[in-house]
Tab-separated table of C-alpha atoms and ligand atoms in Angstrom:
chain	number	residue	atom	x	y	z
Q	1	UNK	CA	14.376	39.599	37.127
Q	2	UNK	CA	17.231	37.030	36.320
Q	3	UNK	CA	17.815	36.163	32.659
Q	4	UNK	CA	16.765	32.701	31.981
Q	5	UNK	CA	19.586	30.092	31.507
Q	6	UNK	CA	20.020	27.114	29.765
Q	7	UNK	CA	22.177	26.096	32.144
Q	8	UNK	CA	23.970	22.859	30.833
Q	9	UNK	CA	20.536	20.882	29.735
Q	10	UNK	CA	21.669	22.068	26.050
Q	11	UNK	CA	19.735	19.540	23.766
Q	12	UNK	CA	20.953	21.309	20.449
Q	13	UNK	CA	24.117	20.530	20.938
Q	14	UNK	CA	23.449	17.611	18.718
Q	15	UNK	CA	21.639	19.369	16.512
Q	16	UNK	CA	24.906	21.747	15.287
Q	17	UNK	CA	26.183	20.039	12.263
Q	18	UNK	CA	24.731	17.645	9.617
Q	19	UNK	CA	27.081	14.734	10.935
Q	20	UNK	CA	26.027	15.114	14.893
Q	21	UNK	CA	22.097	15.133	13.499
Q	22	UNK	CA	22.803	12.449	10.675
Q	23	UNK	CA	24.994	10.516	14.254
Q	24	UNK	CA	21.419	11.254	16.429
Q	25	UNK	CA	19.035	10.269	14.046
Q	26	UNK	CA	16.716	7.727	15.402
Q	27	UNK	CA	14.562	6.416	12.248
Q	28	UNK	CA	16.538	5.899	9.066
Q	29	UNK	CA	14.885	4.922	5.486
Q	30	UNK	CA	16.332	2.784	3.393
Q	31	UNK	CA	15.042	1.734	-0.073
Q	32	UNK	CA	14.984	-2.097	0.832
Q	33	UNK	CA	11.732	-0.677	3.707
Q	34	UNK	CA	10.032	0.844	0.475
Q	35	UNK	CA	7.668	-1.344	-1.356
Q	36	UNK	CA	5.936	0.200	-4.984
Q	37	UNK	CA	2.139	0.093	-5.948
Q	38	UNK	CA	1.879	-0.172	-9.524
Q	39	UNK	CA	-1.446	-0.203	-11.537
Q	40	UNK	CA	-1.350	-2.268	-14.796
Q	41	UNK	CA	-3.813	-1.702	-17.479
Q	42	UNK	CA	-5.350	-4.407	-19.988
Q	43	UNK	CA	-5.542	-3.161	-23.334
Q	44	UNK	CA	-3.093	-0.166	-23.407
Q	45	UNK	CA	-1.187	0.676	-26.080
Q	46	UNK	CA	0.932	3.219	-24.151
Q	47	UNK	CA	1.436	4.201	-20.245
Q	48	UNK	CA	-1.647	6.975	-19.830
Q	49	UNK	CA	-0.948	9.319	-16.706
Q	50	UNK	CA	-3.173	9.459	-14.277
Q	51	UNK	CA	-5.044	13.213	-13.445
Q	52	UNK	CA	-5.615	13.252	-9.817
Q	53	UNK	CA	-1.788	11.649	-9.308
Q	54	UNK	CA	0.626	13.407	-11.544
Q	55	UNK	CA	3.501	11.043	-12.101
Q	56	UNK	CA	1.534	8.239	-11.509
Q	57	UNK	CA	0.696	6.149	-14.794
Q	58	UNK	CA	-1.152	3.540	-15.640
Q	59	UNK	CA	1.081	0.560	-17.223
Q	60	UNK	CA	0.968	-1.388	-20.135
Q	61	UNK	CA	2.276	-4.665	-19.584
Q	62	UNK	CA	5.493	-3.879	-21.406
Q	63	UNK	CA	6.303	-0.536	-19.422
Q	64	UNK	CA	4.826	-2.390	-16.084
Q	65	UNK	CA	8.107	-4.537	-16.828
Q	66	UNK	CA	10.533	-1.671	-17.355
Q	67	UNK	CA	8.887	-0.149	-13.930
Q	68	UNK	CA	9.880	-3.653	-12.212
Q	69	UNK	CA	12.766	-3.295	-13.545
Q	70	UNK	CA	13.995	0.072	-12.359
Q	71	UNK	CA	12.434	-0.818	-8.971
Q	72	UNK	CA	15.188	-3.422	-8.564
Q	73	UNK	CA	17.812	-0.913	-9.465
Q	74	UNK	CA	16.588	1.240	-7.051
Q	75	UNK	CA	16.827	-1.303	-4.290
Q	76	UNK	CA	13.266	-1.374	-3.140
Q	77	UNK	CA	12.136	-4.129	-1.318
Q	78	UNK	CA	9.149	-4.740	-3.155
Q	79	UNK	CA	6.206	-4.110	-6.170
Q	80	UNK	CA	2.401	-4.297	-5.238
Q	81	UNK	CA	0.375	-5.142	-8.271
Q	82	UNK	CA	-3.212	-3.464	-9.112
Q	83	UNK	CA	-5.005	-4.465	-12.345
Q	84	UNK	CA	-7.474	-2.669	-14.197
Q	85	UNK	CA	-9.408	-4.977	-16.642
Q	86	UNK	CA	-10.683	-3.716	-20.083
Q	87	UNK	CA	-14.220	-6.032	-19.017
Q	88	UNK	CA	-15.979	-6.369	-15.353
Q	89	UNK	CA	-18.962	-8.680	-14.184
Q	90	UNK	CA	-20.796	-9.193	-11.142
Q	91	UNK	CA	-17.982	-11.431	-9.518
Q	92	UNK	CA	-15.202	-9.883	-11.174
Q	93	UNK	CA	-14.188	-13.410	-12.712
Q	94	UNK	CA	-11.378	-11.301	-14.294
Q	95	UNK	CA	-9.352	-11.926	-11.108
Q	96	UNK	CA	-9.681	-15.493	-10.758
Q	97	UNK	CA	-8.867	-16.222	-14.751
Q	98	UNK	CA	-5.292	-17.060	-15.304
Q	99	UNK	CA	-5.471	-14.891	-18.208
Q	100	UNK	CA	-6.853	-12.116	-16.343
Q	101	UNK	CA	-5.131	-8.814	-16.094
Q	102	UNK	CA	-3.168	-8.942	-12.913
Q	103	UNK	CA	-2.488	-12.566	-13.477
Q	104	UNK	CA	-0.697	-12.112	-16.529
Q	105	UNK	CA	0.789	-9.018	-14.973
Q	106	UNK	CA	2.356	-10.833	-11.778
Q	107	UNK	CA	3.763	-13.633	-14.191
Q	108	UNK	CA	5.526	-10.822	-16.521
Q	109	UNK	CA	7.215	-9.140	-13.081
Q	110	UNK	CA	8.176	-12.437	-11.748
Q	111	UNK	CA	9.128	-13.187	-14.907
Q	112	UNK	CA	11.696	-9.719	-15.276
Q	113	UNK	CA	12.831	-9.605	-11.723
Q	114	UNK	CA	12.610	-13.149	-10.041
Q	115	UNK	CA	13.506	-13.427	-6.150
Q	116	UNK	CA	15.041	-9.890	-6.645
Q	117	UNK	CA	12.109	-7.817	-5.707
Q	118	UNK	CA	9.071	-8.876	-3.271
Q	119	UNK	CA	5.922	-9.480	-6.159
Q	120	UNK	CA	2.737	-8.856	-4.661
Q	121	UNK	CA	-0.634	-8.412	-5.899
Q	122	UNK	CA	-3.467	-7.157	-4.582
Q	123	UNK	CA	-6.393	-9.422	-3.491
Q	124	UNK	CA	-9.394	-7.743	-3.719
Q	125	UNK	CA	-12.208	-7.773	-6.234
Q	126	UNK	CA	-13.374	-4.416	-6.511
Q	127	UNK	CA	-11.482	-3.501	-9.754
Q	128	UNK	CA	-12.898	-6.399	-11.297
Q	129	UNK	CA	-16.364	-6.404	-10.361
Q	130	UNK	CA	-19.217	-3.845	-12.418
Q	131	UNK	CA	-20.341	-2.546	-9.458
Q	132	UNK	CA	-17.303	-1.719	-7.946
Q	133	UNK	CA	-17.311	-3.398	-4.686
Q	134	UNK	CA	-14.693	-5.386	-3.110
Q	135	UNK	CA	-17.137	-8.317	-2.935
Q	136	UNK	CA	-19.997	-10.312	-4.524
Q	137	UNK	CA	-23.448	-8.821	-3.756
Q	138	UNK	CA	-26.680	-10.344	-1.843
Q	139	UNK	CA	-29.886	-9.832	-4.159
Q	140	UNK	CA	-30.760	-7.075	-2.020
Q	141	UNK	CA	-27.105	-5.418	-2.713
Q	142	UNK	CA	-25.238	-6.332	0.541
Q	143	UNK	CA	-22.059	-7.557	0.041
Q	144	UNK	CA	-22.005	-10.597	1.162
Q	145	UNK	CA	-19.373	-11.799	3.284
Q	146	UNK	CA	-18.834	-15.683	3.237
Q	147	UNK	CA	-19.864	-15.655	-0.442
Q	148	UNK	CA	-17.127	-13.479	-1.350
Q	149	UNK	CA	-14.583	-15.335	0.678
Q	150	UNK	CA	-14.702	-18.229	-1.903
Q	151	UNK	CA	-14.308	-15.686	-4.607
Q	152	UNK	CA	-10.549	-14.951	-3.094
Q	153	UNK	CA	-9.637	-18.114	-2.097
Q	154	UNK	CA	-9.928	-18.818	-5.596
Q	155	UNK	CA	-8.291	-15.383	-6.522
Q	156	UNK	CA	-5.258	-16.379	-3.983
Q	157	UNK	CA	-4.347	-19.358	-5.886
Q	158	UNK	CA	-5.001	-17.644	-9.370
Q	159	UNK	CA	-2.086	-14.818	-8.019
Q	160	UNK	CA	0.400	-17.828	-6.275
Q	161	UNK	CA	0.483	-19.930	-9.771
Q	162	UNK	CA	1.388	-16.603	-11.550
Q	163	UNK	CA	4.203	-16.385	-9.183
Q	164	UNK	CA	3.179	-13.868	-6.595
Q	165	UNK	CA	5.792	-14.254	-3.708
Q	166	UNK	CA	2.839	-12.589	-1.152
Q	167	UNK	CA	-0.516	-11.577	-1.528
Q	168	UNK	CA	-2.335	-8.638	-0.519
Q	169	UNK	CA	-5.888	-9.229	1.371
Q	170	UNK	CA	-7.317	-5.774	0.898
Q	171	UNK	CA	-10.704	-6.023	0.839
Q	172	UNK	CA	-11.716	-6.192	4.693
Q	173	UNK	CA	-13.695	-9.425	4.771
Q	174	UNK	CA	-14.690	-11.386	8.082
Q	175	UNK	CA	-12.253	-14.714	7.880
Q	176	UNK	CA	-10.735	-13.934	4.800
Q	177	UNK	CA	-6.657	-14.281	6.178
Q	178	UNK	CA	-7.796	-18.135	7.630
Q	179	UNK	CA	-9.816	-18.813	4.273
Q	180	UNK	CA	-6.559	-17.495	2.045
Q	181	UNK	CA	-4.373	-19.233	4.394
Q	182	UNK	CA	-5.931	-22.487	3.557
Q	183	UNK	CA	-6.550	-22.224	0.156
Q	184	UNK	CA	-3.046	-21.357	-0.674
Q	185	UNK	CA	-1.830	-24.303	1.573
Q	186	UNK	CA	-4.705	-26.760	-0.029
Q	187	UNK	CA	-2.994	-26.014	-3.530
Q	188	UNK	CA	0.270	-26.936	-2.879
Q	189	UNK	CA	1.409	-22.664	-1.807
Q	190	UNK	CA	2.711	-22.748	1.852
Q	191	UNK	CA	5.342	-20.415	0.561
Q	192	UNK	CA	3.378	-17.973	-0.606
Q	193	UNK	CA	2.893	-15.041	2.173
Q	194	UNK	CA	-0.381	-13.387	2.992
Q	195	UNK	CA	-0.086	-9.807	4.136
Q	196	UNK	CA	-3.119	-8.872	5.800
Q	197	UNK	CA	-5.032	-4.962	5.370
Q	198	UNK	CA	-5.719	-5.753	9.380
Q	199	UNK	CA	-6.284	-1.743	9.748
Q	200	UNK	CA	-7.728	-0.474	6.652
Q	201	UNK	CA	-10.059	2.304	7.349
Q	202	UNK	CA	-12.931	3.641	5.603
Q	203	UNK	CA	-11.406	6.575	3.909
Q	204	UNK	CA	-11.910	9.892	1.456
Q	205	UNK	CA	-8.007	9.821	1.221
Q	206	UNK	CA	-8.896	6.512	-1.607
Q	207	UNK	CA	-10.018	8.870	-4.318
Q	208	UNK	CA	-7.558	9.067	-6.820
Q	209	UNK	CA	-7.246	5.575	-6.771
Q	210	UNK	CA	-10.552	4.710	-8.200
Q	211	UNK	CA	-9.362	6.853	-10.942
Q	212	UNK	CA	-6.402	4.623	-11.274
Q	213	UNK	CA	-8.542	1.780	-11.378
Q	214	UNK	CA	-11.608	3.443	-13.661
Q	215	UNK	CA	-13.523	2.138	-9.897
Q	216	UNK	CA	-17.861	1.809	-10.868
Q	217	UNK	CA	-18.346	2.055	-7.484
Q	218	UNK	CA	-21.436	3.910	-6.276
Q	219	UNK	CA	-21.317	4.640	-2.975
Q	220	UNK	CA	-19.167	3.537	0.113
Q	221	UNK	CA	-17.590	0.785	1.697
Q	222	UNK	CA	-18.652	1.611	5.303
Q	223	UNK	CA	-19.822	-1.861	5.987
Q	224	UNK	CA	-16.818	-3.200	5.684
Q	225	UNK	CA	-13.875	-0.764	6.263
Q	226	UNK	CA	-13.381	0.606	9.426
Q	227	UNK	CA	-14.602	3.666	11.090
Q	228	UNK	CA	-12.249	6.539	11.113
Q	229	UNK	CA	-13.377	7.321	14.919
Q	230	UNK	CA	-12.232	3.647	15.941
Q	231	UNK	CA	-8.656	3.594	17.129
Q	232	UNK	CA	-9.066	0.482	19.712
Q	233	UNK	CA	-10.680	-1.574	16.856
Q	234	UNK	CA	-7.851	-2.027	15.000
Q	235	UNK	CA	-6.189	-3.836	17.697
Q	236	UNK	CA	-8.600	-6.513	17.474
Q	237	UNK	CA	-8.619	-6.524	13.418
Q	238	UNK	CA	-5.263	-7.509	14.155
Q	239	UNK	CA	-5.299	-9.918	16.696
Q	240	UNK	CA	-8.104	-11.915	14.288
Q	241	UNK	CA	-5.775	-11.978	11.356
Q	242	UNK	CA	-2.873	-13.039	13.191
Q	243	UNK	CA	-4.547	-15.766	14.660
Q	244	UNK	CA	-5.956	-16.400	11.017
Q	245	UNK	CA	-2.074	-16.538	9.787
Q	246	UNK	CA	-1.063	-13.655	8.941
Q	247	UNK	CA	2.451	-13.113	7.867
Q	248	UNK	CA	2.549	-8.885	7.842
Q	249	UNK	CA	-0.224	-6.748	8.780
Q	250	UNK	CA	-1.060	-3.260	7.158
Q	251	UNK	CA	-2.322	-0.095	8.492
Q	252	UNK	CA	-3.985	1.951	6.022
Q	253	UNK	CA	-3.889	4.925	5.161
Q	254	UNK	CA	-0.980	6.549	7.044
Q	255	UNK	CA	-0.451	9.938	8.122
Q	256	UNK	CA	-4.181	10.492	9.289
Q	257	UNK	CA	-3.865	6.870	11.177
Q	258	UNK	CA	-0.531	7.355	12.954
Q	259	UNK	CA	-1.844	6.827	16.336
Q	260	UNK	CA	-3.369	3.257	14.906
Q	261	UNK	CA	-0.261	2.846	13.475
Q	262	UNK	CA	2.062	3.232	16.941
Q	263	UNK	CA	-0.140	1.413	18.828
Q	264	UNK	CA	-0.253	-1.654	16.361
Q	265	UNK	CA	3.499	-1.164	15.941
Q	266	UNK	CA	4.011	-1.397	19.287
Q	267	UNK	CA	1.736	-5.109	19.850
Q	268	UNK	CA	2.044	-6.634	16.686
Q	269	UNK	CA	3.857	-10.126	16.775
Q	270	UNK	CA	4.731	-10.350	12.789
Q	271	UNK	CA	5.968	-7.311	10.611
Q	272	UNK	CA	3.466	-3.780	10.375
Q	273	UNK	CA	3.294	-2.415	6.818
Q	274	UNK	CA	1.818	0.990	6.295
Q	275	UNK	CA	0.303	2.524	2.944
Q	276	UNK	CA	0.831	5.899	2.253
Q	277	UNK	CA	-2.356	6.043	-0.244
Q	278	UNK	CA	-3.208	7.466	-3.362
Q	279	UNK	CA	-4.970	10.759	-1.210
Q	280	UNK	CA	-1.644	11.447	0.794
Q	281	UNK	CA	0.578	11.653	-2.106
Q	282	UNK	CA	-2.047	13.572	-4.169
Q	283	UNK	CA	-2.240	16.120	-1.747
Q	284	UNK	CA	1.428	16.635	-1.745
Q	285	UNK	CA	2.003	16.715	-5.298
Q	286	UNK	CA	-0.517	19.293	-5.512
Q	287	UNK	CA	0.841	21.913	-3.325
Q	288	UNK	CA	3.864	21.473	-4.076
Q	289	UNK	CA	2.858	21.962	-7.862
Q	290	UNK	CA	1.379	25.263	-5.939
Q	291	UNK	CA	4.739	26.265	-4.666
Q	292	UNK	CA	3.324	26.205	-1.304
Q	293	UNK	CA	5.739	23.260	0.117
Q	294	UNK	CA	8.727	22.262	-0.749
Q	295	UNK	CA	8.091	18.609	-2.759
Q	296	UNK	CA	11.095	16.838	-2.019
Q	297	UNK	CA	11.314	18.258	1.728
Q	298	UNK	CA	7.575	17.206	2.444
Q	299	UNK	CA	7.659	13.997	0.713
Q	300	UNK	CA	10.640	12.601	2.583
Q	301	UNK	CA	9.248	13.902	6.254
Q	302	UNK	CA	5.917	12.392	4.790
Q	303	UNK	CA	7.421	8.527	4.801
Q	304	UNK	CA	9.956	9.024	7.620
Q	305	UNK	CA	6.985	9.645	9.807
Q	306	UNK	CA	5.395	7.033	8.827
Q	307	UNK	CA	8.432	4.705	9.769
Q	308	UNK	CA	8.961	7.237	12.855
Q	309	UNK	CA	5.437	6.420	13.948
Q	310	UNK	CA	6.152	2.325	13.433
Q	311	UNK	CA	6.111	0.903	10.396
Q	312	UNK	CA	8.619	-1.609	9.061
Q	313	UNK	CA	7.770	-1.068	5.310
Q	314	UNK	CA	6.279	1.637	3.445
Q	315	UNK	CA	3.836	1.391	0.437
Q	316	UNK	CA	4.504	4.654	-1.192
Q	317	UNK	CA	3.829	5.929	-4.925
Q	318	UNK	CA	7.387	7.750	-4.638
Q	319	UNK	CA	8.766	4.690	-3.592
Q	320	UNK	CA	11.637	4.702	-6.614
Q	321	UNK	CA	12.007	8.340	-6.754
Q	322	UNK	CA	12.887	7.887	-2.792
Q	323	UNK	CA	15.191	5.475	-3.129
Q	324	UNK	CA	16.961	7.703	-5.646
Q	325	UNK	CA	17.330	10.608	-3.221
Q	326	UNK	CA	18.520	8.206	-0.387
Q	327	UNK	CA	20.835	6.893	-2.473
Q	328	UNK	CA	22.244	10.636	-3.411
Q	329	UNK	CA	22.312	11.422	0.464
Q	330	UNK	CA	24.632	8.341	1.633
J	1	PBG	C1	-8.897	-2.146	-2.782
J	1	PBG	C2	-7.861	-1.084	-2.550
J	1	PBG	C3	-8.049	0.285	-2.494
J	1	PBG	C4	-6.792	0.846	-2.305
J	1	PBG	C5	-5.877	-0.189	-2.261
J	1	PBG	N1	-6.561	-1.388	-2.389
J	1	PBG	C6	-9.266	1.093	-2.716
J	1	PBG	C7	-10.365	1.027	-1.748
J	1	PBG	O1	-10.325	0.337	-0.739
J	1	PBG	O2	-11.356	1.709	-2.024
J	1	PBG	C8	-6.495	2.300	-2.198
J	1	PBG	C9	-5.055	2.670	-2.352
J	1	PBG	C10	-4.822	4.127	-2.559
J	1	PBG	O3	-5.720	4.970	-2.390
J	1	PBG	O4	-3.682	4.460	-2.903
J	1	PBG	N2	-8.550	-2.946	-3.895
């Protein structure tokens, strides 16, 4: 028996000291790749935390600024706007009223940060509508596809007069990039950029975000999210909302959709956002508050995965408190 060699095929040689592995890294984050979601609530005299994501708060429109505000001086590259309204109704006119929670909201962040920070809002209806889904419903309780689409067309022009520099096209509608597209040209918005959820799957990993958003809904959203099994579906979500205009498309969630994520990464003509969801970061937080990982280690291989596997921005929770370690490390 001969001892086995290395020989000279030594691949931790550049593993030795914290300058040859910082030298060999291959994926980098930076803080301007990290973009904040935010949820603003009408009504609130005071930020409430949220249970099921510890850190996580709800805003009230004054601390929402201070949050924008910090985000800058962190050096993130952008603020994604949710709004939770103190009233809902069938169509979730909330979201298409100027005075309307997020509305307001977008023009208070535009109006603390200007061109510093990327202000998006979300552009979806399910926070604003009683039953809870991210469209208008069919008498017999479908949701109802074209019907809805004139619901965000109107929404998209509601969020591009408030100021929003992009909007977010979450709610997994047939057409709705092309129908946003030309409503916010129509009204005088070319400038205004539509990221679209291309790859937005189905997903259990949503559930502390319908306690951010108090979410009525009863039930799923099957019929319109993806299926978790599909991994070649998602190439042709995207293909149909790039054709439709997109400007950035979204894979969502992350770390249980890397594969969907590399392979759209890999295709995709215009930039690939992924969102680390409400789920993933509860998760974390919780067993770490467990002692049985080590927060800051897991959260920062969390989102340079994420990148690793191909995104070009992040949509994290710990988007600020990232940017502070980052900073630290340089
Ligand atoms: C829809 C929307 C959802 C999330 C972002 N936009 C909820 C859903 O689709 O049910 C989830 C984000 C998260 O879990 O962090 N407005």
């Amino acid at each position: 028996m001969t001892t086995p060699s290395p020989g000279r095929l030594r691949p931790r040689r550049l593993r030795r000291t914290p300058a040859l592995r910082r030298l060999a890294a291959q994926t980098r984050l930076h803080p301007a790749d990290l973009v904040l979601p935010v949820f603003v609530r009408e009504g609130l005299d005071a930020p409430r935390p949220l249970g099921s994501m510890p850190g996580v708060l709800q805003h009230t429109r004054d601390s929402l600024r201070q949050e924008a505000a910090r985000a800058v001086e962190a050096g993130l590259g952008g603020i994604m706007l949710f709004g939770v309204p103190a009233h809902r109704d069938a169509t979730g006119t909330g979201a298409t009223d100027p005075d309307g929670i997020l509305n307001v909201a977008v023009a208070d962040v535009v109006a603390e940060v200007g061109d510093d920070l990327v202000v998006q809002a979300d552009l979806c209806l399910d926070e604003f509508t009683d039953h809870g889904h991210c469209g208008v419903l069919t008498p017999s309780g479908a949701v109802d596809n074209d019907a809805t689409l004139e619901r965000y067309a109107a929404m998209a022009v509601a969020q591009a007069e408030a100021g929003a520099h992009l909007v977010g096209l979450s709610g997994m509608m047939d057409g709705q990039t092309g129908v946003v597209r030309d409503a916010l040209d129509a009204a005088g918005h070319t400038d205004v950029a539509v990221l679209a959820y291309a790859a937005k799957y189905a997903s259990a990993f949503y559930g502390p975000f319908r306690e951010a958003v108090e979410s009525q809904l009863d039930g799923d959203r099957r019929s319109y999210q993806m299926d978790p099994a599909n991994r070649r579906e998602a190439a042709r979500e995207v293909a149909i909302d790039v054709a439709e205009g997109a400007d950035v498309v979204m894979v969502k969630p992350a770390m249980s959709y890397l594969d969907v994520l590399a392979d759209v990464a890999a295709t995709s003509p215009v930039p690939v956002w992924a969102y680390q969801v409400s789920g993933e970061y509860a998760m974390i937080e919780a067993a770490a508050a467990q002692g049985w990982i080590t927060r800051r280690g897991a959260i920062t291989e969390s989102v340079l995965s994420i990148r690793r596997a191909g995104a070009d921005a992040i949509l994290t929770y710990w988007a600020t408190e990232l940017a502070g370690w980052l900073a630290e490390e340089r």
